[in-house]
Amino acid sequence: MMNELNDNDEQTNDEEKVTKEDKETIEDLSKENNRLLDILKRSQADLVNYRKRMSDEIEEVKKKSNSQLLLKLLSLVDDIERVMEHAPEEQKTESWFKGFSLVSRNLDNILKFEGVKKINAAGKAFQPIEFEAVTYLETSEIPEGHVVEVVNEGYLLRDKVLRPSQVVVSKLPACDQDENSEEGVEKNG
């Protein structure tokens, strides 16, 4: 009977040993499982971020390419407008002029479809983002720093400047500037 008890004790000790070993193994496997799950989640997040970054970069390249093409079209539009403006009146009824008018309208429609619109510059206060000053004109008839004349039209592409308007900007005549600066000195003095 004693042997049986000893056998039972040994069996219980063996079961406790196995149970402790099993628990350690389970714990180790659980830690390894969590580590691998963490690696998997990070890899998935990296992949999602990579795809988004690539998509954004592709979209940016498309926009840049589109802008470059539209700028080239704008040069063509400018040339056609100059030809039509400088054509003698008697030639404006001829077929070549009508062809230019048709091409001009088609280009305008394409630009409008792509989200391109002219910058309305005439008479506005000079804004360096939308306008490029090519020269100044001394005048007291228009407030200083306003657009007197548009030399070359500017365009927006979906509310961003595609090409700035080239403009002539008003400037007070030298005698008016001297008077204004003298008035300022008198007021301050």
Coordinates of C-alpha atoms in Angstrom, one line a residue:
M1 CA 0.0 0.0 0.0
M2 CA 2.9 2.2 0.7
N3 CA 4.1 1.6 -2.7
E4 CA 0.8 2.7 -4.1
L5 CA 1.0 5.9 -2.2
N6 CA 4.5 6.6 -3.3
D7 CA 3.4 5.9 -6.9
N8 CA 0.5 8.3 -6.5
D9 CA 2.8 11.0 -5.0
E10 CA 5.2 10.5 -7.9
Q11 CA 2.4 10.7 -10.4
T12 CA 1.1 13.9 -8.7
N13 CA 4.6 15.4 -8.8
D14 CA 4.9 14.4 -12.4
E15 CA 1.5 16.0 -13.2
E16 CA 2.5 19.2 -11.4
K17 CA 5.8 19.2 -13.3
V18 CA 4.0 18.7 -16.6
T19 CA 1.5 21.3 -15.7
K20 CA 4.2 23.8 -14.8
E21 CA 6.1 23.0 -17.9
D22 CA 2.9 23.2 -20.0
K23 CA 2.0 26.6 -18.4
E24 CA 5.5 27.9 -19.2
T25 CA 5.2 26.6 -22.7
I26 CA 1.7 28.1 -23.1
E27 CA 2.9 31.4 -21.7
D28 CA 6.0 31.4 -24.0
L29 CA 3.8 30.5 -27.0
S30 CA 1.3 33.2 -26.0
K31 CA 4.1 35.8 -25.9
E32 CA 5.4 34.7 -29.2
N33 CA 1.9 34.8 -30.7
N34 CA 1.4 38.4 -29.4
R35 CA 4.8 39.4 -30.8
L36 CA 3.9 38.0 -34.2
L37 CA 0.5 39.6 -34.2
D38 CA 2.1 42.9 -33.4
I39 CA 4.5 42.5 -36.3
L40 CA 1.6 41.6 -38.6
K41 CA -0.4 44.6 -37.5
R42 CA 2.6 46.9 -38.1
S43 CA 3.2 45.4 -41.5
Q44 CA -0.4 45.8 -42.5
A45 CA -0.3 49.5 -41.3
D46 CA 2.9 50.0 -43.2
L47 CA 1.4 48.6 -46.3
V48 CA -1.7 50.8 -46.0
N49 CA 0.5 53.8 -45.5
Y50 CA 2.7 52.9 -48.4
R51 CA -0.3 52.5 -50.7
K52 CA -1.7 55.9 -49.6
R53 CA 1.6 57.6 -50.1
M54 CA 2.0 56.0 -53.5
S55 CA -1.5 57.1 -54.4
D56 CA -0.8 60.6 -53.3
E57 CA 2.4 60.8 -55.2
I58 CA 0.8 59.5 -58.4
E59 CA -2.0 62.1 -58.0
E60 CA 0.6 64.8 -57.5
V61 CA 2.5 63.7 -60.7
K62 CA -0.8 63.7 -62.6
K63 CA -1.6 67.3 -61.4
K64 CA 1.9 68.5 -62.3
S65 CA 1.7 66.9 -65.8
N66 CA -1.7 68.3 -66.3
S67 CA -0.6 71.8 -65.2
Q68 CA 2.4 71.7 -67.6
L69 CA 0.2 70.6 -70.5
L70 CA -2.4 73.3 -69.7
L71 CA 0.4 76.0 -69.6
K72 CA 1.4 74.9 -73.1
L73 CA -2.2 75.2 -74.3
L74 CA -2.4 78.7 -72.7
S75 CA 0.5 79.8 -74.9
L76 CA -1.4 78.5 -77.9
V77 CA -4.5 80.4 -76.7
D78 CA -2.5 83.6 -76.4
D79 CA -1.1 83.2 -79.9
I80 CA -4.6 82.6 -81.4
E81 CA -6.0 85.6 -79.5
R82 CA -3.2 87.9 -80.8
V83 CA -3.8 86.7 -84.4
M84 CA -7.5 87.4 -84.0
E85 CA -7.0 90.9 -82.4
H86 CA -4.6 92.1 -85.0
A87 CA -6.4 90.8 -88.0
P88 CA -7.6 93.6 -90.3
E89 CA -11.4 94.2 -90.2
E90 CA -11.9 93.2 -93.8
Q91 CA -10.4 89.7 -93.2
K92 CA -12.6 89.0 -90.2
T93 CA -15.3 87.6 -92.5
E94 CA -12.9 85.2 -94.3
S95 CA -12.9 81.5 -93.6
W96 CA -9.4 81.4 -92.0
F97 CA -10.6 83.9 -89.4
K98 CA -13.7 81.9 -88.7
G99 CA -11.5 78.8 -88.3
F100 CA -9.4 80.5 -85.7
S101 CA -12.6 81.6 -83.9
L102 CA -13.8 78.0 -83.8
V103 CA -10.5 76.7 -82.5
S104 CA -10.4 79.5 -79.9
R105 CA -13.9 78.6 -78.7
N106 CA -13.0 74.9 -78.5
L107 CA -9.8 75.6 -76.5
D108 CA -11.8 77.8 -74.2
N109 CA -14.3 75.0 -73.6
I110 CA -11.5 72.5 -73.0
L111 CA -9.9 74.9 -70.4
K112 CA -13.2 75.5 -68.7
F113 CA -13.8 71.7 -68.5
E114 CA -10.4 71.2 -66.9
G115 CA -11.2 73.9 -64.3
V116 CA -9.1 76.7 -65.8
K117 CA -10.4 80.3 -65.7
K118 CA -9.0 83.7 -66.3
I119 CA -7.9 85.9 -63.5
N120 CA -9.9 89.1 -63.5
A121 CA -7.1 91.6 -63.0
A122 CA -8.1 94.9 -64.5
G123 CA -8.6 97.7 -61.9
K124 CA -7.8 95.4 -58.9
A125 CA -5.2 96.1 -56.3
F126 CA -1.9 94.5 -57.1
Q127 CA -1.6 91.1 -55.5
P128 CA 1.8 89.4 -56.0
I129 CA 0.4 85.9 -55.9
E130 CA -1.9 86.5 -58.9
F131 CA -0.1 89.3 -60.7
E132 CA 3.4 89.8 -62.1
A133 CA 4.2 93.5 -62.5
V134 CA 6.0 94.1 -65.9
T135 CA 6.1 97.9 -65.5
Y136 CA 4.7 100.8 -63.6
L137 CA 2.7 103.7 -65.0
E138 CA 2.7 107.1 -63.2
T139 CA -0.9 108.3 -63.0
S140 CA -3.0 110.2 -60.5
E141 CA -6.3 108.9 -62.0
I142 CA -6.0 105.4 -60.6
P143 CA -5.1 104.7 -57.0
E144 CA -1.5 103.7 -56.5
G145 CA -0.8 100.0 -56.6
H146 CA -3.7 99.1 -58.8
V147 CA -3.7 97.3 -62.2
V148 CA -3.8 99.8 -65.0
E149 CA -3.5 97.3 -67.9
V150 CA -3.3 93.5 -68.4
V151 CA -0.3 92.7 -70.8
N152 CA -0.8 89.0 -70.7
E153 CA -3.8 87.1 -69.1
G154 CA -3.3 85.0 -66.0
Y155 CA -5.2 81.8 -65.2
L156 CA -6.3 79.9 -62.2
L157 CA -6.6 76.1 -62.1
R158 CA -9.2 75.1 -59.5
D159 CA -8.5 78.3 -57.5
K160 CA -4.7 78.0 -57.6
V161 CA -2.6 80.2 -59.8
L162 CA -1.6 78.4 -63.0
R163 CA 0.0 81.4 -64.6
P164 CA 0.0 84.9 -63.1
S165 CA -1.3 87.9 -65.0
Q166 CA 1.4 90.1 -66.4
V167 CA 0.2 93.6 -65.6
V168 CA 1.1 97.3 -65.6
V169 CA 0.7 98.8 -62.1
S170 CA -0.2 102.4 -61.2
K171 CA 2.2 104.6 -59.4
L172 CA 1.7 108.1 -58.2
P173 CA 3.6 110.7 -60.3
A174 CA 6.8 112.0 -58.8
C175 CA 5.3 115.4 -58.0
D176 CA 2.3 113.8 -56.2
Q177 CA 4.6 111.6 -54.2
D178 CA 6.6 114.6 -53.1
E179 CA 3.4 116.4 -52.1
N180 CA 2.2 113.4 -50.1
S181 CA 5.5 113.0 -48.4
E182 CA 5.6 116.7 -47.5
E183 CA 2.0 116.5 -46.1
G184 CA 3.2 113.5 -44.0
V185 CA 6.1 115.5 -42.6
E186 CA 3.8 118.5 -41.8
K187 CA 1.3 116.2 -40.1
N188 CA 4.1 114.5 -38.1
G189 CA 6.0 117.7 -37.4

